[in-house]
Amino acid sequence: QVQLQESGPGQVKPSETLSLTCTVSGGSVSSGSYYWSWTRQSPEKGLEWIGYIHNTGSTNYNPSLKSRATISIDTSKNQFSLKLSSVTAADTAVYYCARGTILTSADGTWGQGTMVTVSS
Amino acid sequence: DIQMTQSPSSLSASVADRVTITCRASQTISTSLNWYQQKPGKAPKLLIYGASNLYSGVPSRFSGSGSGTDFTLTISSLQPEDFATYYCRQSYSSPGTFGQGTKVEIK
């Protein structure tokens, strides 16, 4: 059974870059049947999709992030990562990684989430 | 972006009640609609994909219907473990957008 686990700093300073990693166990990020995504949740904005990556390296991002997000994949470590640059307090949220099935376009497996606070 | 509007925002119900939550899209999304359940402090869990397909392991008391712009999630007989917040999400066009959520509380 596939499991996902987010990791990364719980606090980031304004204007710096938020970096999170999602480690996948029980499955492979190299599988062509899935995409690997990031979603965040805050009281102000609710659930907000950030973007996804496929094992081919193709990506798709939410335009609302104004090109600040970058998602990458490391097949050797069975991980994928999120970098969000120039963060502000509005980026404070719980960040979730997830696995979605290409056939259904639905995120069926999620990590437990990690809280990131943007504060000096 | 496609706007997703859920109603009601919250509801109170008793165990064994039949509960219906609606989700309306700002434009047609065919059947590209997923439903999630979220409990406090936990990640969302997929319940329904493609508007009406039950995800693996999800109890059969959950069902979904609809197409175009109007969708419903029905819980046929509410169980204690079903008290949670429910979200719809469209996967028709990018960016995939979520509804604001419907909180199901104990009456």
PDB file of N, CA and C in Angstrom, chain B:
ATOM      1  N   ASP B   1     -10.717  30.744 -13.842  1.00  0.00           N
ATOM      2  CA  ASP B   1     -10.846  29.516 -13.062  1.00  0.00           C
ATOM      3  C   ASP B   1     -12.321  29.165 -12.881  1.00  0.00           C
ATOM      4  N   ILE B   2     -12.618  27.870 -12.791  1.00  0.00           N
ATOM      5  CA  ILE B   2     -13.985  27.419 -12.537  1.00  0.00           C
ATOM      6  C   ILE B   2     -14.263  27.527 -11.044  1.00  0.00           C
ATOM      7  N   GLN B   3     -15.366  28.183 -10.711  1.00  0.00           N
ATOM      8  CA  GLN B   3     -15.743  28.337  -9.308  1.00  0.00           C
ATOM      9  C   GLN B   3     -16.661  27.191  -8.902  1.00  0.00           C
ATOM     10  N   MET B   4     -16.393  26.620  -7.737  1.00  0.00           N
ATOM     11  CA  MET B   4     -17.197  25.530  -7.206  1.00  0.00           C
ATOM     12  C   MET B   4     -17.910  26.018  -5.947  1.00  0.00           C
ATOM     13  N   THR B   5     -19.217  25.901  -5.921  1.00  0.00           N
ATOM     14  CA  THR B   5     -20.003  26.387  -4.793  1.00  0.00           C
ATOM     15  C   THR B   5     -20.781  25.241  -4.169  1.00  0.00           C
ATOM     16  N   GLN B   6     -20.531  25.007  -2.892  1.00  0.00           N
ATOM     17  CA  GLN B   6     -21.209  23.940  -2.168  1.00  0.00           C
ATOM     18  C   GLN B   6     -22.328  24.506  -1.308  1.00  0.00           C
ATOM     19  N   SER B   7     -23.365  23.708  -1.122  1.00  0.00           N
ATOM     20  CA  SER B   7     -24.416  24.069  -0.189  1.00  0.00           C
ATOM     21  C   SER B   7     -24.976  22.816   0.469  1.00  0.00           C
ATOM     22  N   PRO B   8     -25.341  22.922   1.764  1.00  0.00           N
ATOM     23  CA  PRO B   8     -25.108  24.097   2.593  1.00  0.00           C
ATOM     24  C   PRO B   8     -23.654  24.176   3.032  1.00  0.00           C
ATOM     25  N   SER B   9     -23.284  25.238   3.735  1.00  0.00           N
ATOM     26  CA  SER B   9     -21.932  25.343   4.277  1.00  0.00           C
ATOM     27  C   SER B   9     -21.768  24.433   5.484  1.00  0.00           C
ATOM     28  N   SER B  10     -22.869  24.214   6.191  1.00  0.00           N
ATOM     29  CA  SER B  10     -22.868  23.290   7.313  1.00  0.00           C
ATOM     30  C   SER B  10     -24.257  22.734   7.507  1.00  0.00           C
ATOM     31  N   LEU B  11     -24.318  21.600   8.152  1.00  0.00           N
ATOM     32  CA  LEU B  11     -25.612  20.997   8.464  1.00  0.00           C
ATOM     33  C   LEU B  11     -25.481  20.156   9.717  1.00  0.00           C
ATOM     34  N   SER B  12     -26.588  20.031  10.413  1.00  0.00           N
ATOM     35  CA  SER B  12     -26.646  19.175  11.590  1.00  0.00           C
ATOM     36  C   SER B  12     -27.543  17.993  11.275  1.00  0.00           C
ATOM     37  N   ALA B  13     -27.093  16.817  11.608  1.00  0.00           N
ATOM     38  CA  ALA B  13     -27.865  15.620  11.303  1.00  0.00           C
ATOM     39  C   ALA B  13     -27.634  14.573  12.393  1.00  0.00           C
ATOM     40  N   SER B  14     -28.515  13.615  12.423  1.00  0.00           N
ATOM     41  CA  SER B  14     -28.438  12.536  13.405  1.00  0.00           C
ATOM     42  C   SER B  14     -27.956  11.258  12.745  1.00  0.00           C
ATOM     43  N   VAL B  15     -27.418  10.369  13.555  1.00  0.00           N
ATOM     44  CA  VAL B  15     -27.029   9.052  13.053  1.00  0.00           C
ATOM     45  C   VAL B  15     -28.250   8.404  12.406  1.00  0.00           C
ATOM     46  N   ALA B  16     -28.013   7.779  11.246  1.00  0.00           N
ATOM     47  CA  ALA B  16     -29.022   7.101  10.432  1.00  0.00           C
ATOM     48  C   ALA B  16     -29.770   8.038   9.483  1.00  0.00           C
ATOM     49  N   ASP B  17     -29.553   9.319   9.604  1.00  0.00           N
ATOM     50  CA  ASP B  17     -30.184  10.268   8.670  1.00  0.00           C
ATOM     51  C   ASP B  17     -29.610  10.103   7.271  1.00  0.00           C
ATOM     52  N   ARG B  18     -30.423  10.468   6.292  1.00  0.00           N
ATOM     53  CA  ARG B  18     -29.964  10.580   4.909  1.00  0.00           C
ATOM     54  C   ARG B  18     -29.514  12.025   4.706  1.00  0.00           C
ATOM     55  N   VAL B  19     -28.295  12.184   4.197  1.00  0.00           N
ATOM     56  CA  VAL B  19     -27.710  13.510   4.049  1.00  0.00           C
ATOM     57  C   VAL B  19     -27.354  13.746   2.581  1.00  0.00           C
ATOM     58  N   THR B  20     -27.693  14.941   2.088  1.00  0.00           N
ATOM     59  CA  THR B  20     -27.360  15.308   0.715  1.00  0.00           C
ATOM     60  C   THR B  20     -26.624  16.635   0.705  1.00  0.00           C
ATOM     61  N   ILE B  21     -25.516  16.673   0.010  1.00  0.00           N
ATOM     62  CA  ILE B  21     -24.702  17.880  -0.155  1.00  0.00           C
ATOM     63  C   ILE B  21     -24.632  18.179  -1.651  1.00  0.00           C
ATOM     64  N   THR B  22     -24.778  19.441  -2.002  1.00  0.00           N
ATOM     65  CA  THR B  22     -24.741  19.792  -3.416  1.00  0.00           C
ATOM     66  C   THR B  22     -23.507  20.625  -3.747  1.00  0.00           C
ATOM     67  N   CYS B  23     -23.109  20.546  -4.985  1.00  0.00           N
ATOM     68  CA  CYS B  23     -21.945  21.272  -5.492  1.00  0.00           C
ATOM     69  C   CYS B  23     -22.313  21.777  -6.884  1.00  0.00           C
ATOM     70  N   ARG B  24     -22.106  23.060  -7.110  1.00  0.00           N
ATOM     71  CA  ARG B  24     -22.422  23.652  -8.400  1.00  0.00           C
ATOM     72  C   ARG B  24     -21.175  24.284  -8.998  1.00  0.00           C
ATOM     73  N   ALA B  25     -20.923  23.983 -10.263  1.00  0.00           N
ATOM     74  CA  ALA B  25     -19.785  24.552 -10.985  1.00  0.00           C
ATOM     75  C   ALA B  25     -20.216  25.791 -11.766  1.00  0.00           C
ATOM     76  N   SER B  26     -19.296  26.737 -11.904  1.00  0.00           N
ATOM     77  CA  SER B  26     -19.609  27.990 -12.598  1.00  0.00           C
ATOM     78  C   SER B  26     -19.700  27.811 -14.112  1.00  0.00           C
ATOM     79  N   GLN B  27     -19.246  26.662 -14.613  1.00  0.00           N
ATOM     80  CA  GLN B  27     -19.433  26.297 -16.012  1.00  0.00           C
ATOM     81  C   GLN B  27     -19.439  24.784 -16.111  1.00  0.00           C
ATOM     82  N   THR B  28     -19.856  24.274 -17.249  1.00  0.00           N
ATOM     83  CA  THR B  28     -20.000  22.831 -17.348  1.00  0.00           C
ATOM     84  C   THR B  28     -18.657  22.110 -17.185  1.00  0.00           C
ATOM     85  N   ILE B  29     -18.693  21.014 -16.425  1.00  0.00           N
ATOM     86  CA  ILE B  29     -17.481  20.231 -16.192  1.00  0.00           C
ATOM     87  C   ILE B  29     -17.708  18.750 -16.513  1.00  0.00           C
ATOM     88  N   SER B  30     -18.735  18.464 -17.299  1.00  0.00           N
ATOM     89  CA  SER B  30     -19.077  17.076 -17.637  1.00  0.00           C
ATOM     90  C   SER B  30     -19.263  16.287 -16.338  1.00  0.00           C
ATOM     91  N   THR B  31     -18.529  15.190 -16.177  1.00  0.00           N
ATOM     92  CA  THR B  31     -18.593  14.442 -14.904  1.00  0.00           C
ATOM     93  C   THR B  31     -17.246  14.466 -14.190  1.00  0.00           C
ATOM     94  N   SER B  32     -16.455  15.484 -14.431  1.00  0.00           N
ATOM     95  CA  SER B  32     -15.112  15.594 -13.845  1.00  0.00           C
ATOM     96  C   SER B  32     -15.177  16.207 -12.444  1.00  0.00           C
ATOM     97  N   LEU B  33     -15.793  15.467 -11.543  1.00  0.00           N
ATOM     98  CA  LEU B  33     -16.064  15.982 -10.210  1.00  0.00           C
ATOM     99  C   LEU B  33     -15.729  14.912  -9.184  1.00  0.00           C
ATOM    100  N   ASN B  34     -14.924  15.295  -8.196  1.00  0.00           N
ATOM    101  CA  ASN B  34     -14.531  14.379  -7.124  1.00  0.00           C
ATOM    102  C   ASN B  34     -15.036  14.906  -5.790  1.00  0.00           C
ATOM    103  N   TRP B  35     -15.307  13.976  -4.891  1.00  0.00           N
ATOM    104  CA  TRP B  35     -15.724  14.321  -3.538  1.00  0.00           C
ATOM    105  C   TRP B  35     -14.699  13.796  -2.534  1.00  0.00           C
ATOM    106  N   TYR B  36     -14.380  14.633  -1.548  1.00  0.00           N
ATOM    107  CA  TYR B  36     -13.432  14.272  -0.510  1.00  0.00           C
ATOM    108  C   TYR B  36     -14.079  14.467   0.861  1.00  0.00           C
ATOM    109  N   GLN B  37     -13.603  13.667   1.810  1.00  0.00           N
ATOM    110  CA  GLN B  37     -13.981  13.799   3.217  1.00  0.00           C
ATOM    111  C   GLN B  37     -12.730  14.199   3.996  1.00  0.00           C
ATOM    112  N   GLN B  38     -12.876  15.158   4.888  1.00  0.00           N
ATOM    113  CA  GLN B  38     -11.742  15.550   5.716  1.00  0.00           C
ATOM    114  C   GLN B  38     -12.170  15.666   7.173  1.00  0.00           C
ATOM    115  N   LYS B  39     -11.397  15.030   8.038  1.00  0.00           N
ATOM    116  CA  LYS B  39     -11.597  15.143   9.482  1.00  0.00           C
ATOM    117  C   LYS B  39     -10.537  16.064  10.054  1.00  0.00           C
ATOM    118  N   PRO B  40     -10.810  16.696  11.206  1.00  0.00           N
ATOM    119  CA  PRO B  40      -9.871  17.672  11.767  1.00  0.00           C
ATOM    120  C   PRO B  40      -8.456  17.120  11.927  1.00  0.00           C
ATOM    121  N   GLY B  41      -7.486  17.864  11.432  1.00  0.00           N
ATOM    122  CA  GLY B  41      -6.093  17.481  11.572  1.00  0.00           C
ATOM    123  C   GLY B  41      -5.636  16.382  10.627  1.00  0.00           C
ATOM    124  N   LYS B  42      -6.506  15.970   9.719  1.00  0.00           N
ATOM    125  CA  LYS B  42      -6.179  14.896   8.786  1.00  0.00           C
ATOM    126  C   LYS B  42      -6.230  15.379   7.345  1.00  0.00           C
ATOM    127  N   ALA B  43      -5.610  14.609   6.466  1.00  0.00           N
ATOM    128  CA  ALA B  43      -5.658  14.925   5.041  1.00  0.00           C
ATOM    129  C   ALA B  43      -7.031  14.558   4.467  1.00  0.00           C
ATOM    130  N   PRO B  44      -7.403  15.196   3.387  1.00  0.00           N
ATOM    131  CA  PRO B  44      -8.645  14.780   2.699  1.00  0.00           C
ATOM    132  C   PRO B  44      -8.539  13.332   2.232  1.00  0.00           C
ATOM    133  N   LYS B  45      -9.693  12.667   2.198  1.00  0.00           N
ATOM    134  CA  LYS B  45      -9.773  11.300   1.685  1.00  0.00           C
ATOM    135  C   LYS B  45     -10.721  11.280   0.503  1.00  0.00           C
ATOM    136  N   LEU B  46     -10.319  10.644  -0.576  1.00  0.00           N
ATOM    137  CA  LEU B  46     -11.158  10.554  -1.757  1.00  0.00           C
ATOM    138  C   LEU B  46     -12.315   9.597  -1.509  1.00  0.00           C
ATOM    139  N   LEU B  47     -13.513  10.061  -1.811  1.00  0.00           N
ATOM    140  CA  LEU B  47     -14.708   9.225  -1.685  1.00  0.00           C
ATOM    141  C   LEU B  47     -15.254   8.804  -3.051  1.00  0.00           C
ATOM    142  N   ILE B  48     -15.424   9.793  -3.913  1.00  0.00           N
ATOM    143  CA  ILE B  48     -16.078   9.616  -5.208  1.00  0.00           C
ATOM    144  C   ILE B  48     -15.229  10.295  -6.273  1.00  0.00           C
ATOM    145  N   TYR B  49     -15.048   9.616  -7.411  1.00  0.00           N
ATOM    146  CA  TYR B  49     -14.385  10.248  -8.539  1.00  0.00           C
ATOM    147  C   TYR B  49     -15.271  10.118  -9.771  1.00  0.00           C
ATOM    148  N   GLY B  50     -15.063  11.011 -10.717  1.00  0.00           N
ATOM    149  CA  GLY B  50     -15.890  10.970 -11.920  1.00  0.00           C
ATOM    150  C   GLY B  50     -17.368  11.115 -11.623  1.00  0.00           C
ATOM    151  N   ALA B  51     -17.680  11.909 -10.630  1.00  0.00           N
ATOM    152  CA  ALA B  51     -19.049  12.251 -10.218  1.00  0.00           C
ATOM    153  C   ALA B  51     -19.807  11.136  -9.520  1.00  0.00           C
ATOM    154  N   SER B  52     -19.588   9.873  -9.921  1.00  0.00           N
ATOM    155  CA  SER B  52     -20.445   8.814  -9.385  1.00  0.00           C
ATOM    156  C   SER B  52     -19.730   7.507  -9.090  1.00  0.00           C
ATOM    157  N   ASN B  53     -18.420   7.487  -9.218  1.00  0.00           N
ATOM    158  CA  ASN B  53     -17.656   6.248  -9.012  1.00  0.00           C
ATOM    159  C   ASN B  53     -17.104   6.191  -7.596  1.00  0.00           C
ATOM    160  N   LEU B  54     -17.449   5.111  -6.902  1.00  0.00           N
ATOM    161  CA  LEU B  54     -17.013   4.944  -5.521  1.00  0.00           C
ATOM    162  C   LEU B  54     -15.541   4.531  -5.505  1.00  0.00           C
ATOM    163  N   TYR B  55     -14.739   5.265  -4.755  1.00  0.00           N
ATOM    164  CA  TYR B  55     -13.315   4.932  -4.651  1.00  0.00           C
ATOM    165  C   TYR B  55     -13.148   3.664  -3.831  1.00  0.00           C
ATOM    166  N   SER B  56     -12.075   2.949  -4.091  1.00  0.00           N
ATOM    167  CA  SER B  56     -11.782   1.696  -3.410  1.00  0.00           C
ATOM    168  C   SER B  56     -11.814   1.839  -1.885  1.00  0.00           C
ATOM    169  N   GLY B  57     -12.545   0.948  -1.245  1.00  0.00           N
ATOM    170  CA  GLY B  57     -12.590   0.931   0.212  1.00  0.00           C
ATOM    171  C   GLY B  57     -13.615   1.858   0.839  1.00  0.00           C
ATOM    172  N   VAL B  58     -14.278   2.657   0.042  1.00  0.00           N
ATOM    173  CA  VAL B  58     -15.270   3.599   0.579  1.00  0.00           C
ATOM    174  C   VAL B  58     -16.613   2.878   0.752  1.00  0.00           C
ATOM    175  N   PRO B  59     -17.246   3.052   1.908  1.00  0.00           N
ATOM    176  CA  PRO B  59     -18.518   2.353   2.155  1.00  0.00           C
ATOM    177  C   PRO B  59     -19.591   2.710   1.137  1.00  0.00           C
ATOM    178  N   SER B  60     -20.458   1.755   0.851  1.00  0.00           N
ATOM    179  CA  SER B  60     -21.473   1.931  -0.188  1.00  0.00           C
ATOM    180  C   SER B  60     -22.582   2.897   0.214  1.00  0.00           C
ATOM    181  N   ARG B  61     -22.599   3.348   1.462  1.00  0.00           N
ATOM    182  CA  ARG B  61     -23.599   4.353   1.854  1.00  0.00           C
ATOM    183  C   ARG B  61     -23.304   5.711   1.226  1.00  0.00           C
ATOM    184  N   PHE B  62     -22.104   5.885   0.710  1.00  0.00           N
ATOM    185  CA  PHE B  62     -21.750   7.101  -0.021  1.00  0.00           C
ATOM    186  C   PHE B  62     -22.063   6.914  -1.503  1.00  0.00           C
ATOM    187  N   SER B  63     -22.674   7.913  -2.096  1.00  0.00           N
ATOM    188  CA  SER B  63     -22.921   7.882  -3.527  1.00  0.00           C
ATOM    189  C   SER B  63     -22.880   9.294  -4.085  1.00  0.00           C
ATOM    190  N   GLY B  64     -22.578   9.384  -5.355  1.00  0.00           N
ATOM    191  CA  GLY B  64     -22.517  10.680  -6.019  1.00  0.00           C
ATOM    192  C   GLY B  64     -23.291  10.639  -7.319  1.00  0.00           C
ATOM    193  N   SER B  65     -23.789  11.802  -7.709  1.00  0.00           N
ATOM    194  CA  SER B  65     -24.525  11.884  -8.972  1.00  0.00           C
ATOM    195  C   SER B  65     -24.361  13.280  -9.551  1.00  0.00           C
ATOM    196  N   GLY B  66     -24.783  13.402 -10.802  1.00  0.00           N
ATOM    197  CA  GLY B  66     -24.775  14.703 -11.455  1.00  0.00           C
ATOM    198  C   GLY B  66     -23.871  14.746 -12.668  1.00  0.00           C
ATOM    199  N   SER B  67     -24.060  15.769 -13.466  1.00  0.00           N
ATOM    200  CA  SER B  67     -23.205  16.038 -14.621  1.00  0.00           C
ATOM    201  C   SER B  67     -23.459  17.471 -15.059  1.00  0.00           C
ATOM    202  N   GLY B  68     -22.537  17.998 -15.825  1.00  0.00           N
ATOM    203  CA  GLY B  68     -22.698  19.378 -16.285  1.00  0.00           C
ATOM    204  C   GLY B  68     -22.249  20.354 -15.226  1.00  0.00           C
ATOM    205  N   THR B  69     -23.196  20.960 -14.531  1.00  0.00           N
ATOM    206  CA  THR B  69     -22.850  21.948 -13.511  1.00  0.00           C
ATOM    207  C   THR B  69     -23.351  21.592 -12.119  1.00  0.00           C
ATOM    208  N   ASP B  70     -24.236  20.629 -11.993  1.00  0.00           N
ATOM    209  CA  ASP B  70     -24.862  20.335 -10.696  1.00  0.00           C
ATOM    210  C   ASP B  70     -24.601  18.904 -10.259  1.00  0.00           C
ATOM    211  N   PHE B  71     -24.127  18.784  -9.019  1.00  0.00           N
ATOM    212  CA  PHE B  71     -23.714  17.490  -8.494  1.00  0.00           C
ATOM    213  C   PHE B  71     -24.201  17.325  -7.062  1.00  0.00           C
ATOM    214  N   THR B  72     -24.369  16.061  -6.654  1.00  0.00           N
ATOM    215  CA  THR B  72     -24.756  15.793  -5.274  1.00  0.00           C
ATOM    216  C   THR B  72     -23.938  14.643  -4.709  1.00  0.00           C
ATOM    217  N   LEU B  73     -23.653  14.754  -3.423  1.00  0.00           N
ATOM    218  CA  LEU B  73     -23.084  13.665  -2.631  1.00  0.00           C
ATOM    219  C   LEU B  73     -24.157  13.263  -1.641  1.00  0.00           C
ATOM    220  N   THR B  74     -24.459  11.983  -1.582  1.00  0.00           N
ATOM    221  CA  THR B  74     -25.466  11.482  -0.654  1.00  0.00           C
ATOM    222  C   THR B  74     -24.863  10.449   0.273  1.00  0.00           C
ATOM    223  N   ILE B  75     -25.171  10.595   1.540  1.00  0.00           N
ATOM    224  CA  ILE B  75     -24.841   9.578   2.534  1.00  0.00           C
ATOM    225  C   ILE B  75     -26.182   8.966   2.932  1.00  0.00           C
ATOM    226  N   SER B  76     -26.379   7.697   2.627  1.00  0.00           N
ATOM    227  CA  SER B  76     -27.723   7.117   2.767  1.00  0.00           C
ATOM    228  C   SER B  76     -28.141   6.930   4.215  1.00  0.00           C
ATOM    229  N   SER B  77     -27.175   6.623   5.067  1.00  0.00           N
ATOM    230  CA  SER B  77     -27.467   6.431   6.479  1.00  0.00           C
ATOM    231  C   SER B  77     -26.240   6.875   7.258  1.00  0.00           C
ATOM    232  N   LEU B  78     -26.309   8.073   7.798  1.00  0.00           N
ATOM    233  CA  LEU B  78     -25.149   8.696   8.427  1.00  0.00           C
ATOM    234  C   LEU B  78     -24.656   7.878   9.620  1.00  0.00           C
ATOM    235  N   GLN B  79     -23.362   7.626   9.634  1.00  0.00           N
ATOM    236  CA  GLN B  79     -22.728   6.890  10.725  1.00  0.00           C
ATOM    237  C   GLN B  79     -21.870   7.836  11.565  1.00  0.00           C
ATOM    238  N   PRO B  80     -21.560   7.456  12.809  1.00  0.00           N
ATOM    239  CA  PRO B  80     -20.780   8.348  13.680  1.00  0.00           C
ATOM    240  C   PRO B  80     -19.455   8.785  13.059  1.00  0.00           C
ATOM    241  N   GLU B  81     -18.833   7.892  12.291  1.00  0.00           N
ATOM    242  CA  GLU B  81     -17.533   8.228  11.689  1.00  0.00           C
ATOM    243  C   GLU B  81     -17.659   9.156  10.480  1.00  0.00           C
ATOM    244  N   ASP B  82     -18.879   9.476  10.069  1.00  0.00           N
ATOM    245  CA  ASP B  82     -19.083  10.329   8.899  1.00  0.00           C
ATOM    246  C   ASP B  82     -19.129  11.815   9.240  1.00  0.00           C
ATOM    247  N   PHE B  83     -19.105  12.156  10.512  1.00  0.00           N
ATOM    248  CA  PHE B  83     -19.112  13.573  10.880  1.00  0.00           C
ATOM    249  C   PHE B  83     -17.744  14.149  10.539  1.00  0.00           C
ATOM    250  N   ALA B  84     -17.765  15.068   9.576  1.00  0.00           N
ATOM    251  CA  ALA B  84     -16.544  15.559   8.954  1.00  0.00           C
ATOM    252  C   ALA B  84     -16.918  16.718   8.025  1.00  0.00           C
ATOM    253  N   THR B  85     -15.917  17.230   7.339  1.00  0.00           N
ATOM    254  CA  THR B  85     -16.154  18.243   6.320  1.00  0.00           C
ATOM    255  C   THR B  85     -15.966  17.606   4.946  1.00  0.00           C
ATOM    256  N   TYR B  86     -16.858  17.922   4.026  1.00  0.00           N
ATOM    257  CA  TYR B  86     -16.850  17.333   2.696  1.00  0.00           C
ATOM    258  C   TYR B  86     -16.578  18.418   1.656  1.00  0.00           C
ATOM    259  N   TYR B  87     -15.708  18.078   0.710  1.00  0.00           N
ATOM    260  CA  TYR B  87     -15.316  19.012  -0.351  1.00  0.00           C
ATOM    261  C   TYR B  87     -15.549  18.390  -1.723  1.00  0.00           C
ATOM    262  N   CYS B  88     -16.038  19.206  -2.646  1.00  0.00           N
ATOM    263  CA  CYS B  88     -16.034  18.796  -4.042  1.00  0.00           C
ATOM    264  C   CYS B  88     -14.836  19.446  -4.724  1.00  0.00           C
ATOM    265  N   ARG B  89     -14.418  18.846  -5.808  1.00  0.00           N
ATOM    266  CA  ARG B  89     -13.308  19.397  -6.572  1.00  0.00           C
ATOM    267  C   ARG B  89     -13.483  19.043  -8.032  1.00  0.00           C
ATOM    268  N   GLN B  90     -13.334  20.032  -8.914  1.00  0.00           N
ATOM    269  CA  GLN B  90     -13.445  19.762 -10.336  1.00  0.00           C
ATOM    270  C   GLN B  90     -12.075  19.444 -10.919  1.00  0.00           C
ATOM    271  N   SER B  91     -12.040  18.457 -11.787  1.00  0.00           N
ATOM    272  CA  SER B  91     -10.800  18.090 -12.473  1.00  0.00           C
ATOM    273  C   SER B  91     -10.968  18.248 -13.984  1.00  0.00           C
ATOM    274  N   TYR B  92     -11.915  19.092 -14.389  1.00  0.00           N
ATOM    275  CA  TYR B  92     -12.205  19.278 -15.819  1.00  0.00           C
ATOM    276  C   TYR B  92     -11.163  20.155 -16.488  1.00  0.00           C
ATOM    277  N   SER B  93     -10.790  21.220 -15.799  1.00  0.00           N
ATOM    278  CA  SER B  93      -9.789  22.107 -16.382  1.00  0.00           C
ATOM    279  C   SER B  93      -8.855  22.619 -15.301  1.00  0.00           C
ATOM    280  N   SER B  94      -7.650  22.965 -15.703  1.00  0.00           N
ATOM    281  CA  SER B  94      -6.641  23.461 -14.782  1.00  0.00           C
ATOM    282  C   SER B  94      -6.809  24.954 -14.587  1.00  0.00           C
ATOM    283  N   PRO B  95      -6.711  25.441 -13.348  1.00  0.00           N
ATOM    284  CA  PRO B  95      -6.395  24.711 -12.127  1.00  0.00           C
ATOM    285  C   PRO B  95      -7.605  23.996 -11.537  1.00  0.00           C
ATOM    286  N   GLY B  96      -7.387  22.801 -11.037  1.00  0.00           N
ATOM    287  CA  GLY B  96      -8.461  22.101 -10.348  1.00  0.00           C
ATOM    288  C   GLY B  96      -8.856  22.884  -9.119  1.00  0.00           C
ATOM    289  N   THR B  97     -10.118  23.137  -8.962  1.00  0.00           N
ATOM    290  CA  THR B  97     -10.584  23.998  -7.885  1.00  0.00           C
ATOM    291  C   THR B  97     -11.546  23.247  -6.971  1.00  0.00           C
ATOM    292  N   PHE B  98     -11.474  23.614  -5.683  1.00  0.00           N
ATOM    293  CA  PHE B  98     -12.282  22.991  -4.652  1.00  0.00           C
ATOM    294  C   PHE B  98     -13.467  23.876  -4.278  1.00  0.00           C
ATOM    295  N   GLY B  99     -14.512  23.235  -3.783  1.00  0.00           N
ATOM    296  CA  GLY B  99     -15.575  23.974  -3.125  1.00  0.00           C
ATOM    297  C   GLY B  99     -15.088  24.417  -1.753  1.00  0.00           C
ATOM    298  N   GLN B 100     -15.906  25.211  -1.096  1.00  0.00           N
ATOM    299  CA  GLN B 100     -15.505  25.780   0.190  1.00  0.00           C
ATOM    300  C   GLN B 100     -15.721  24.815   1.347  1.00  0.00           C
ATOM    301  N   GLY B 101     -16.397  23.715   1.092  1.00  0.00           N
ATOM    302  CA  GLY B 101     -16.602  22.707   2.119  1.00  0.00           C
ATOM    303  C   GLY B 101     -17.991  22.737   2.732  1.00  0.00           C
ATOM    304  N   THR B 102     -18.445  21.568   3.172  1.00  0.00           N
ATOM    305  CA  THR B 102     -19.702  21.427   3.917  1.00  0.00           C
ATOM    306  C   THR B 102     -19.390  20.643   5.177  1.00  0.00           C
ATOM    307  N   LYS B 103     -19.613  21.269   6.319  1.00  0.00           N
ATOM    308  CA  LYS B 103     -19.332  20.610   7.595  1.00  0.00           C
ATOM    309  C   LYS B 103     -20.581  19.890   8.074  1.00  0.00           C
ATOM    310  N   VAL B 104     -20.446  18.602   8.294  1.00  0.00           N
ATOM    311  CA  VAL B 104     -21.555  17.783   8.789  1.00  0.00           C
ATOM    312  C   VAL B 104     -21.341  17.568  10.280  1.00  0.00           C
ATOM    313  N   GLU B 105     -22.266  18.113  11.066  1.00  0.00           N
ATOM    314  CA  GLU B 105     -22.153  18.068  12.523  1.00  0.00           C
ATOM    315  C   GLU B 105     -23.249  17.207  13.125  1.00  0.00           C
ATOM    316  N   ILE B 106     -23.011  16.814  14.367  1.00  0.00           N
ATOM    317  CA  ILE B 106     -23.981  15.988  15.082  1.00  0.00           C
ATOM    318  C   ILE B 106     -25.108  16.859  15.615  1.00  0.00           C
ATOM    319  N   LYS B 107     -26.339  16.442  15.349  1.00  0.00           N
ATOM    320  CA  LYS B 107     -27.492  17.158  15.899  1.00  0.00           C
ATOM    321  C   LYS B 107     -27.676  16.754  17.361  1.00  0.00           C
TER     322      LYS B 107
END
